[in-house]
CSV table of C-alpha atoms in Angstrom, one decimal:
chain,number,residue,atom,x,y,z
A,1114,MET,CA,-34.5,85.1,79.4
A,1115,LYS,CA,-33.9,84.5,78.8
A,1116,LEU,CA,-30.3,84.2,77.7
A,1117,ILE,CA,-25.6,83.5,75.5
A,1118,ALA,CA,-14.9,84.7,70.0
A,1119,ALA,CA,-13.1,87.2,67.1
A,1120,PHE,CA,-14.2,85.5,64.3
A,1121,LEU,CA,-13.1,88.9,61.7
A,1122,PHE,CA,-11.4,86.8,59.0
A,1123,CYS,CA,-11.6,84.5,55.4
A,1124,ALA,CA,-14.6,85.0,53.1
A,1125,CYS,CA,-17.5,85.8,55.9
A,1126,ILE,CA,-17.3,88.6,58.6
A,1127,VAL,CA,-20.0,88.5,61.8
A,1128,THR,CA,-21.1,91.3,61.4
A,1129,PRO,CA,-22.0,93.5,65.7
A,1130,PRO,CA,-25.4,94.7,65.6
A,1131,ALA,CA,-25.2,98.2,64.7
A,1132,HIS,CA,-27.0,100.3,62.9
A,1133,ALA,CA,-24.7,103.4,61.9
A,1134,GLU,CA,-21.2,102.0,60.4
A,1135,ASP,CA,-19.7,104.5,62.4
A,1136,SER,CA,-20.9,102.2,66.0
A,1137,THR,CA,-19.0,99.7,65.2
A,1138,LEU,CA,-16.0,100.5,66.3
A,1139,GLU,CA,-17.6,101.8,70.0
A,1140,GLN,CA,-19.9,98.6,70.3
A,1141,LEU,CA,-16.2,97.0,70.7
A,1142,HIS,CA,-15.9,99.5,73.9
A,1143,ASP,CA,-19.5,98.7,74.4
A,1144,TRP,CA,-22.0,95.6,75.4
A,1145,PRO,CA,-24.7,96.6,72.5
A,1146,HIS,CA,-26.8,92.3,72.4
A,1147,TRP,CA,-26.3,90.0,74.9
A,1148,ARG,CA,-23.7,88.2,73.6
A,1149,GLY,CA,-21.4,91.0,73.5
A,1150,PRO,CA,-20.3,93.3,70.9
A,1151,GLU,CA,-18.7,90.4,68.4
A,1152,ALA,CA,-22.1,88.1,69.0
A,1153,ASN,CA,-20.5,85.2,70.3
A,1154,GLY,CA,-19.7,86.4,73.9
A,1155,ALA,CA,-16.0,87.6,73.6
A,1156,ALA,CA,-15.1,91.3,74.8
A,1157,PRO,CA,-11.8,92.0,72.5
A,1158,LYS,CA,-11.4,95.2,74.3
A,1159,ALA,CA,-11.4,94.8,78.2
A,1160,ASP,CA,-10.3,93.1,80.8
A,1161,PRO,CA,-12.1,92.9,84.1
A,1162,PRO,CA,-11.1,91.7,87.4
A,1163,VAL,CA,-10.0,88.3,88.4
A,1164,ASN,CA,-11.2,87.4,92.3
A,1165,TRP,CA,-14.5,89.6,93.9
A,1166,ASP,CA,-17.0,88.7,97.3
A,1167,GLN,CA,-19.8,90.6,99.0
A,1168,ASN,CA,-17.2,93.1,100.2
A,1169,LYS,CA,-14.5,92.7,97.6
A,1170,ASN,CA,-14.5,94.8,93.8
A,1171,ILE,CA,-18.0,95.5,94.2
A,1172,LYS,CA,-17.4,99.2,92.6
A,1173,TRP,CA,-21.9,99.1,93.6
A,1174,LYS,CA,-24.6,97.0,94.0
A,1175,ALA,CA,-28.2,97.7,92.5
A,1176,PRO,CA,-31.6,96.6,93.8
A,1177,LEU,CA,-33.8,95.0,91.3
A,1178,MET,CA,-37.8,95.2,90.9
A,1179,GLY,CA,-40.0,91.9,90.1
A,1180,ARG,CA,-37.8,89.7,88.5
A,1181,GLY,CA,-35.9,88.6,85.2
A,1182,SER,CA,-33.3,87.0,84.1
A,1183,SER,CA,-32.2,88.8,81.0
A,1184,THR,CA,-29.0,90.0,80.1
A,1185,PRO,CA,-27.7,93.8,81.2
A,1186,ILE,CA,-26.0,95.6,77.9
A,1187,VAL,CA,-24.3,98.9,78.5
A,1188,TRP,CA,-23.4,101.2,76.1
A,1189,GLY,CA,-21.4,104.7,77.6
A,1190,ASP,CA,-22.4,105.2,80.8
A,1191,ARG,CA,-25.9,103.5,80.8
A,1192,VAL,CA,-26.6,100.6,81.8
A,1193,PHE,CA,-29.9,98.8,80.3
A,1194,LEU,CA,-31.9,96.1,81.7
A,1195,THR,CA,-36.2,94.3,81.5
A,1196,THR,CA,-37.9,93.4,84.5
A,1197,ALA,CA,-41.6,92.0,84.9
A,1198,ILE,CA,-42.9,93.0,88.0
A,1199,LYS,CA,-46.6,91.3,89.6
A,1200,THR,CA,-48.7,93.4,90.8
A,1201,ASP,CA,-51.2,92.9,93.6
A,1202,ARG,CA,-54.2,94.1,91.0
A,1203,VAL,CA,-56.0,91.0,90.7
A,1204,ALA,CA,-58.2,91.1,86.5
A,1205,ASP,CA,-61.7,90.7,87.0
A,1206,ALA,CA,-62.6,87.7,84.7
A,1207,ALA,CA,-64.3,88.1,82.2
A,1208,ASP,CA,-60.6,90.1,81.7
A,1209,LEU,CA,-58.5,87.5,82.0
A,1210,PRO,CA,-56.5,86.6,78.3
A,1211,LYS,CA,-58.4,83.4,76.8
A,1212,PRO,CA,-56.5,80.4,76.6
A,1213,ASP,CA,-55.9,78.4,73.1
A,1214,PRO,CA,-57.2,75.1,73.5
A,1215,ARG,CA,-54.6,73.8,70.4
A,1216,PHE,CA,-51.9,73.8,73.1
A,1217,GLU,CA,-50.9,71.7,76.0
A,1218,LYS,CA,-49.9,73.8,78.1
A,1219,LYS,CA,-47.7,72.8,81.9
A,1220,THR,CA,-48.2,75.6,83.4
A,1221,ALA,CA,-50.3,78.2,84.4
A,1222,ALA,CA,-52.2,81.7,83.3
A,1223,PRO,CA,-51.9,84.1,86.2
A,1224,ASN,CA,-54.8,86.0,87.2
A,1225,ASN,CA,-53.0,89.3,88.2
A,1226,TYR,CA,-51.3,92.5,86.2
A,1227,TYR,CA,-47.1,92.5,86.1
A,1228,GLN,CA,-45.7,95.6,84.3
A,1229,PHE,CA,-43.4,94.9,81.7
A,1230,VAL,CA,-40.2,97.1,82.2
A,1231,VAL,CA,-37.0,98.9,80.9
A,1232,LEU,CA,-34.0,100.4,83.2
A,1233,CYS,CA,-32.2,101.7,82.7
A,1234,PHE,CA,-29.0,102.4,85.2
A,1235,ASP,CA,-25.6,105.2,85.6
A,1236,ARG,CA,-22.7,103.0,84.9
A,1237,LYS,CA,-20.1,105.1,87.1
A,1238,THR,CA,-23.4,105.1,90.2
A,1239,GLY,CA,-25.5,102.0,89.9
A,1240,GLU,CA,-28.3,105.2,90.8
A,1241,LEU,CA,-31.3,104.5,88.7
A,1242,ARG,CA,-31.9,106.8,85.9
A,1243,TRP,CA,-35.1,106.3,84.7
A,1244,LYS,CA,-37.7,103.9,84.2
A,1245,ARG,CA,-40.9,102.8,82.9
A,1246,THR,CA,-43.2,100.7,82.6
A,1247,ALA,CA,-43.4,99.0,78.7
A,1248,THR,CA,-47.2,98.0,79.0
A,1249,GLU,CA,-49.8,96.4,82.1
A,1250,GLN,CA,-51.7,93.0,81.2
A,1251,VAL,CA,-52.0,90.1,82.9
A,1252,PRO,CA,-49.7,86.6,80.5
A,1253,HIS,CA,-52.2,84.5,78.3
A,1254,GLU,CA,-49.3,81.4,80.0
A,1255,GLY,CA,-47.3,80.8,82.7
A,1256,HIS,CA,-43.7,80.5,82.7
A,1257,HIS,CA,-41.4,77.5,84.3
A,1258,PRO,CA,-40.3,77.6,87.6
A,1259,THR,CA,-36.6,79.0,86.3
A,1260,HIS,CA,-37.9,81.2,83.8
A,1261,SER,CA,-39.5,84.6,84.1
A,1262,TYR,CA,-41.8,87.7,82.3
A,1263,ALA,CA,-38.6,89.2,80.5
A,1264,ALA,CA,-35.9,86.8,79.5
A,1265,GLY,CA,-35.4,88.7,76.2
A,1266,SER,CA,-32.5,91.3,76.5
A,1267,PRO,CA,-32.6,94.9,75.3
A,1268,THR,CA,-29.9,95.4,71.8
A,1269,THR,CA,-28.8,99.2,71.3
A,1270,ASP,CA,-27.2,100.8,68.3
A,1271,GLY,CA,-26.0,104.0,70.9
A,1272,LYS,CA,-28.9,106.3,69.0
A,1273,TYR,CA,-32.1,104.0,70.5
A,1274,LEU,CA,-32.7,101.1,72.9
A,1275,TYR,CA,-34.6,98.7,71.4
A,1276,VAL,CA,-36.7,95.5,73.8
A,1277,SER,CA,-39.6,93.0,72.8
A,1278,PHE,CA,-41.5,91.4,75.6
A,1279,GLY,CA,-42.8,89.1,72.7
A,1280,SER,CA,-46.4,88.2,73.5
A,1281,ARG,CA,-46.4,92.1,75.6
A,1282,GLY,CA,-45.0,94.3,72.4
A,1283,THR,CA,-41.7,94.9,71.6
A,1284,TYR,CA,-41.2,98.6,71.6
A,1285,CYS,CA,-38.3,101.7,70.4
A,1286,TYR,CA,-36.8,104.1,73.0
A,1287,ASP,CA,-34.3,107.0,73.1
A,1288,LEU,CA,-31.6,106.8,75.6
A,1289,ASP,CA,-33.4,109.7,78.2
A,1290,GLY,CA,-36.2,106.8,78.1
A,1291,ASN,CA,-38.7,108.3,75.5
A,1292,LEU,CA,-40.8,105.7,73.6
A,1293,GLN,CA,-40.4,106.0,70.0
A,1294,TRP,CA,-42.6,103.5,68.6
A,1295,GLN,CA,-44.7,100.4,70.1
A,1296,ARG,CA,-45.6,97.6,68.3
A,1297,ASP,CA,-48.0,94.3,69.0
A,1298,LEU,CA,-46.8,91.1,67.1
A,1299,GLY,CA,-49.7,89.3,68.6
A,1300,ARG,CA,-49.4,85.7,71.5
A,1301,LEU,CA,-46.7,83.5,71.7
A,1302,ASN,CA,-47.6,80.0,72.4
A,1303,THR,CA,-44.8,78.3,73.6
A,1304,ARG,CA,-43.6,74.5,73.9
A,1305,LEU,CA,-46.2,73.3,77.7
A,1306,GLY,CA,-45.9,77.3,78.6
A,1307,TRP,CA,-42.8,76.7,79.4
A,1308,GLY,CA,-42.2,81.0,78.9
A,1309,GLU,CA,-40.7,83.6,76.4
A,1310,ALA,CA,-37.4,84.3,75.6
A,1311,VAL,CA,-37.6,87.2,72.2
A,1312,THR,CA,-34.1,88.9,71.5
A,1313,PRO,CA,-34.8,91.0,69.0
A,1314,VAL,CA,-31.4,92.0,67.0
A,1315,LEU,CA,-30.6,94.8,64.5
A,1316,HIS,CA,-28.0,95.3,62.2
A,1317,GLY,CA,-28.5,97.7,59.3
A,1318,ASP,CA,-31.8,99.2,59.1
A,1319,SER,CA,-33.8,96.3,60.7
A,1320,LEU,CA,-34.5,94.5,63.9
A,1321,LEU,CA,-35.4,90.8,63.8
A,1322,LEU,CA,-37.5,88.7,66.0
A,1323,ASN,CA,-37.1,85.1,66.2
A,1324,TRP,CA,-41.1,84.5,66.6
A,1325,ASP,CA,-41.3,80.5,66.9
A,1326,GLN,CA,-43.7,79.4,69.3
A,1327,GLU,CA,-46.1,76.2,68.5
A,1328,ALA,CA,-48.0,77.1,65.7
A,1329,ASP,CA,-47.1,79.0,63.3
A,1330,SER,CA,-43.6,81.1,63.3
A,1331,ALA,CA,-42.2,83.0,61.5
A,1332,LEU,CA,-39.1,85.1,61.3
A,1333,ILE,CA,-39.5,88.4,61.8
A,1334,CYS,CA,-37.5,91.1,60.3
A,1335,LEU,CA,-38.9,94.8,60.8
A,1336,ASP,CA,-38.2,98.6,60.2
A,1337,PRO,CA,-36.1,100.1,63.5
A,1338,LYS,CA,-37.2,103.6,62.5
A,1339,THR,CA,-40.7,102.6,62.9
A,1340,GLY,CA,-41.0,98.9,64.2
A,1341,LYS,CA,-43.5,98.7,60.9
A,1342,SER,CA,-42.8,95.4,58.6
A,1343,LYS,CA,-40.3,95.0,55.8
A,1344,TRP,CA,-41.2,90.9,55.4
A,1345,LYS,CA,-42.0,87.3,57.6
A,1346,THR,CA,-40.9,84.6,56.8
A,1347,ASP,CA,-43.0,81.3,58.1
A,1348,ARG,CA,-40.9,78.8,59.5
A,1349,ASP,CA,-41.3,75.3,59.4
A,1350,ASP,CA,-40.8,74.6,63.3
A,1351,LYS,CA,-41.5,74.9,67.3
A,1352,THR,CA,-40.5,76.7,69.4
A,1353,SER,CA,-37.8,78.0,71.0
A,1354,TRP,CA,-35.3,80.5,72.8
A,1355,ASN,CA,-32.2,81.4,70.3
A,1356,THR,CA,-31.5,84.5,68.8
A,1357,PRO,CA,-30.5,84.9,64.8
A,1358,LEU,CA,-26.9,86.2,64.1
A,1359,VAL,CA,-26.0,87.8,60.6
A,1360,VAL,CA,-22.1,87.3,58.8
A,1361,ASP,CA,-21.8,88.4,55.9
A,1362,HIS,CA,-20.6,86.0,53.2
A,1363,LYS,CA,-19.1,87.1,49.6
A,1364,GLY,CA,-21.0,90.6,49.3
A,1365,LYS,CA,-24.2,89.5,50.9
A,1366,LYS,CA,-26.1,89.2,54.4
A,1367,GLN,CA,-27.5,85.4,55.9
A,1368,ILE,CA,-29.3,85.5,59.2
A,1369,ILE,CA,-28.7,82.3,61.1
A,1370,VAL,CA,-31.2,80.7,62.9
A,1371,ASN,CA,-31.5,77.6,65.7
A,1372,GLY,CA,-34.8,75.2,64.8
A,1373,THR,CA,-35.5,71.9,67.2
A,1374,LYS,CA,-36.1,71.0,62.8
A,1375,ARG,CA,-33.6,72.2,61.4
A,1376,ILE,CA,-31.1,75.2,61.1
A,1377,ARG,CA,-31.4,77.4,58.5
A,1378,GLY,CA,-29.9,80.4,56.5
A,1379,TYR,CA,-31.8,82.6,55.4
A,1380,ASP,CA,-31.0,85.8,53.1
A,1381,PHE,CA,-31.0,88.5,55.1
A,1382,GLU,CA,-33.2,91.7,52.2
A,1383,THR,CA,-35.9,89.3,52.1
A,1384,GLY,CA,-36.2,86.9,54.4
A,1385,LYS,CA,-35.8,83.4,51.5
A,1386,GLU,CA,-34.7,80.7,52.8
A,1387,LEU,CA,-31.1,79.7,51.7
A,1388,TRP,CA,-30.1,75.6,53.2
A,1389,GLN,CA,-31.2,74.2,55.8
A,1390,CYS,CA,-30.0,71.2,58.0
A,1391,GLY,CA,-31.8,69.1,60.8
A,1392,GLY,CA,-30.5,67.3,63.6
A,1393,MET,CA,-30.6,69.3,66.8
A,1394,THR,CA,-32.6,67.9,69.3
A,1395,VAL,CA,-35.9,69.5,70.6
A,1396,ASN,CA,-35.0,72.7,72.5
A,1397,ALA,CA,-32.9,74.5,70.4
A,1398,ILE,CA,-32.4,77.6,73.0
A,1399,PRO,CA,-28.1,78.2,72.8
A,1400,SER,CA,-27.8,81.0,69.9
A,1401,ILE,CA,-25.5,80.2,66.8
A,1402,VAL,CA,-22.1,81.7,66.9
A,1403,ALA,CA,-19.6,81.6,63.3
A,1404,ALA,CA,-15.9,82.1,62.3
A,1405,GLY,CA,-15.1,82.4,58.7
A,1406,ASP,CA,-17.3,81.4,56.4
A,1407,VAL,CA,-18.3,78.6,59.2
A,1408,VAL,CA,-21.9,78.7,61.7
A,1409,TYR,CA,-21.2,76.4,64.4
A,1410,CYS,CA,-24.5,75.2,66.2
A,1411,MET,CA,-26.2,73.4,69.3
A,1412,SER,CA,-28.6,71.8,71.3
A,1413,GLY,CA,-28.5,69.6,74.2
A,1414,TYR,CA,-31.3,68.5,75.5
A,1415,ASN,CA,-32.7,64.8,75.9
A,1416,GLY,CA,-29.9,64.4,72.9
A,1417,ALA,CA,-26.4,66.1,72.2
A,1418,MET,CA,-25.7,68.2,69.3
A,1419,ALA,CA,-23.3,70.5,67.9
A,1420,CYS,CA,-22.1,70.7,63.6
A,1421,ALA,CA,-20.7,73.0,61.2
A,1422,ILE,CA,-22.0,74.4,58.2
A,1423,PRO,CA,-20.7,76.5,56.0
A,1424,LEU,CA,-22.8,79.3,54.4
A,1425,ASP,CA,-22.2,79.0,50.6
A,1426,ALA,CA,-24.5,76.2,51.4
A,1427,THR,CA,-28.1,75.4,48.9
A,1428,GLY,CA,-30.8,73.8,49.6
A,1429,ASP,CA,-30.8,71.2,52.3
A,1430,ILE,CA,-27.9,69.5,53.3
A,1431,THR,CA,-29.0,67.2,56.0
A,1432,ASP,CA,-28.4,63.8,54.3
A,1433,SER,CA,-25.4,65.2,52.3
A,1434,ASP,CA,-21.5,65.5,53.9
A,1435,LYS,CA,-22.2,69.1,53.6
A,1436,ALA,CA,-21.3,69.1,57.1
A,1437,LEU,CA,-18.0,70.1,58.2
A,1438,TRP,CA,-18.3,67.7,61.4
A,1439,ARG,CA,-20.6,67.2,63.6
A,1440,HIS,CA,-20.3,66.1,67.1
A,1441,ASP,CA,-22.8,64.1,69.7
A,1442,GLN,CA,-22.0,64.7,73.4
A,1443,GLY,CA,-21.8,67.1,76.0
A,1444,THR,CA,-23.5,70.1,73.7
A,1445,PRO,CA,-25.8,73.0,76.1
A,1446,TYR,CA,-29.2,72.9,76.9
A,1447,VAL,CA,-30.0,76.8,77.8
A,1448,PRO,CA,-26.7,78.3,77.5
A,1449,SER,CA,-24.5,79.0,74.4
A,1450,PRO,CA,-20.9,78.7,73.1
A,1451,LEU,CA,-19.3,80.7,73.7
A,1452,LEU,CA,-16.3,81.0,70.4
A,1453,VAL,CA,-13.4,82.8,70.8
A,1454,GLY,CA,-10.1,82.1,68.9
A,1455,ASP,CA,-10.6,78.5,66.8
A,1456,ARG,CA,-12.2,76.9,70.1
A,1457,LEU,CA,-15.7,76.3,71.0
A,1458,TRP,CA,-16.8,75.9,75.4
A,1459,PHE,CA,-19.4,74.9,76.6
A,1460,THR,CA,-21.1,73.3,79.5
A,1461,LYS,CA,-23.5,70.0,79.3
A,1462,ALA,CA,-26.9,70.4,78.9
A,1463,ASN,CA,-27.0,72.8,82.6
A,1464,GLU,CA,-23.9,70.8,84.5
A,1465,ALA,CA,-20.8,71.6,85.3
A,1466,PHE,CA,-19.1,69.2,82.7
A,1467,LEU,CA,-16.9,72.1,80.5
A,1468,THR,CA,-16.1,71.0,77.1
A,1469,VAL,CA,-14.1,72.6,74.3
A,1470,LEU,CA,-14.0,71.5,70.4
A,1471,ASP,CA,-11.3,72.9,67.7
A,1472,ILE,CA,-13.7,74.7,65.0
A,1473,LYS,CA,-11.6,73.0,62.6
A,1474,THR,CA,-12.0,69.8,63.2
A,1475,GLY,CA,-14.5,69.5,65.9
A,1476,LYS,CA,-12.2,67.8,68.0
A,1477,PRO,CA,-12.1,67.8,71.9
A,1478,VAL,CA,-9.6,69.5,73.8
A,1479,ILE,CA,-10.4,69.3,76.8
A,1480,ASP,CA,-14.1,67.0,76.8
A,1481,ARG,CA,-16.6,66.7,79.4
A,1482,GLU,CA,-14.5,68.1,82.3
A,1483,ARG,CA,-16.2,68.0,85.6
A,1484,LEU,CA,-15.3,71.5,86.8
A,1485,PRO,CA,-14.7,71.3,90.4
A,1486,GLY,CA,-17.7,73.7,93.3
A,1487,MET,CA,-20.3,74.4,90.7
A,1488,SER,CA,-23.8,72.5,90.0
A,1489,SER,CA,-25.3,74.0,86.6
A,1490,PHE,CA,-26.0,76.9,84.9
A,1491,TYR,CA,-28.3,78.9,82.3
A,1492,ALA,CA,-25.6,81.7,81.8
A,1493,SER,CA,-23.7,81.4,78.7
A,1494,PRO,CA,-19.7,82.1,79.3
A,1495,VAL,CA,-17.9,85.3,78.6
A,1496,ALA,CA,-14.0,85.9,77.4
A,1497,ALA,CA,-12.0,88.7,77.8
A,1498,ALA,CA,-7.9,89.7,79.2
A,1499,GLY,CA,-7.8,85.7,78.1
A,1500,ARG,CA,-10.0,84.1,81.0
A,1501,ILE,CA,-13.0,82.7,81.1
A,1502,TYR,CA,-16.1,83.1,82.9
A,1503,LEU,CA,-18.9,81.3,83.9
A,1504,VAL,CA,-21.4,82.1,85.9
A,1505,GLY,CA,-23.4,79.8,87.8
A,1506,ARG,CA,-26.8,79.2,89.0
A,1507,ASP,CA,-25.8,80.1,92.7
A,1508,GLY,CA,-24.4,83.3,92.5
A,1509,THR,CA,-20.8,82.0,91.9
A,1510,THR,CA,-18.2,82.0,89.2
A,1511,LEU,CA,-16.1,80.5,88.1
A,1512,VAL,CA,-12.5,82.1,86.4
A,1513,LEU,CA,-10.0,79.6,84.0
A,1514,LYS,CA,-7.1,80.5,81.6
A,1515,GLN,CA,-7.7,80.8,78.2
A,1516,ALA,CA,-6.0,77.3,76.9
A,1517,ASP,CA,-6.7,73.5,76.1
A,1518,LYS,CA,-6.3,72.2,79.8
A,1519,LEU,CA,-8.4,73.3,82.5
A,1520,GLU,CA,-6.7,76.1,85.0
A,1521,ILE,CA,-8.9,77.3,87.3
A,1522,LEU,CA,-7.6,80.7,88.3
A,1523,THR,CA,-10.6,82.0,90.9
A,1524,LYS,CA,-14.5,81.5,92.0
A,1525,ASN,CA,-15.8,83.7,93.5
A,1526,ALA,CA,-19.3,83.9,95.0
A,1527,LEU,CA,-22.0,86.1,95.8
A,1528,ASP,CA,-25.3,85.4,97.9
A,1529,ASP,CA,-27.3,85.4,94.5
A,1530,PRO,CA,-29.0,83.3,92.4
A,1531,MET,CA,-27.6,84.0,88.6
A,1532,ASP,CA,-29.5,83.0,85.2
A,1533,ALA,CA,-28.7,85.5,83.1
A,1534,SER,CA,-25.0,85.9,81.2
A,1535,PRO,CA,-22.7,87.9,82.0
A,1536,ALA,CA,-22.1,91.6,80.8
A,1537,VAL,CA,-18.4,93.2,80.8
A,1538,VAL,CA,-16.7,96.1,79.4
A,1539,GLY,CA,-13.6,97.4,79.7
A,1540,LYS,CA,-12.6,96.9,83.1
A,1541,GLN,CA,-16.3,95.3,85.2
A,1542,LEU,CA,-18.3,92.9,84.6
A,1543,PHE,CA,-22.1,93.2,84.8
A,1544,LEU,CA,-23.6,90.4,86.9
A,1545,ARG,CA,-26.5,90.8,87.2
A,1546,GLY,CA,-28.7,88.1,89.8
A,1547,GLU,CA,-32.4,87.5,91.5
A,1548,LYS,CA,-32.1,90.1,94.2
A,1549,PHE,CA,-29.6,92.5,92.8
A,1550,LEU,CA,-27.3,94.0,89.4
A,1551,TYR,CA,-23.8,94.4,90.4
A,1552,CYS,CA,-21.2,96.5,88.9
A,1553,ILE,CA,-17.8,94.1,89.9
A,1554,GLU,CA,-14.7,96.4,89.7
A,1555,ALA,CA,-11.1,95.9,90.8
A,1556,ASP,CA,-10.1,98.5,93.6
């Protein structure tokens, strides 16, 4: 789904998702991962439009088939996206996936086959360059009415494209759509059958997958060249929909994963747990961000919690004073926070109330201030050129000045509901609606 700052300083470097070291600079001009080149929602080299509507500054819009809430990613002259297309093919009773009786479900599994599809668009024209059906299967569970079967975003290093449809498989293509490998990692059984959102994270010679579910949760590391397993670490946690974050700290890499029971840090090479911290709410959807030698973690369903954890933590720090600060008001449910400079930007639950925290103190500089004319958010905010872009579920985008008080620059409406997070590259803003993929660029 799913769905989500410049923080290269001090003893820790937050590392962009990358396969080759020489591609890091190039990635600053692309959007290779659902949270951008620095995995935090910021586009340091971009300057997209401030104004648009149905008839203004729309460079192109491409009709979308099927349904999905994954974020588009951009590399060079290509835009990649995933979708799931319901077919008219109905499965015979004997071919329907058997439900696992251990798990309560509030959704009904479909009887129809779905095509799980990867799309590549031409960035200049919006024309469909290629379409690949990764697999055609009947899902074993349903999903939340606002969710989809294509919520995990792709990722790329500029050479290969990595896509996970969770229970329907993980796939590697070259950028021309030629399948390199595929891997079936088994089923996920999500909380109440609300659905999946597995976004791969590529770093060096490792491809990471958060495999959280109601039983047998794990953090999985694959070889991106072959899809073969490098290691797997069991996680004592329930379903989450967040994406792992890789950071460099004092010459060693850590993988940070949010969770309902615990936020955890793992050794990048082995998957060994290094530290853990409790205190999150149920349904840990927001992905973690980092600055310096500190990670910032949030959740916001049936409660609120944000905390700052130093990367030199060891063991269980839940009840210690090791956390630098905690904040228990106005944190996001579905959207991930934006980190830009020394400020954390986020909205309350899925509602239109904005908070901005000072990352050093955890104190609000803007505290749950109402965003006028907006109703709710699933998309995560992004930042570019001193501006903050907040995409509402009704297709309206609020553009704010990056400042310590609420300063609204523009409000731009498109007649297309939007749950996917935006992507920002160069002079362009990419928005995925239910009906169209939009490339917004000033005339």
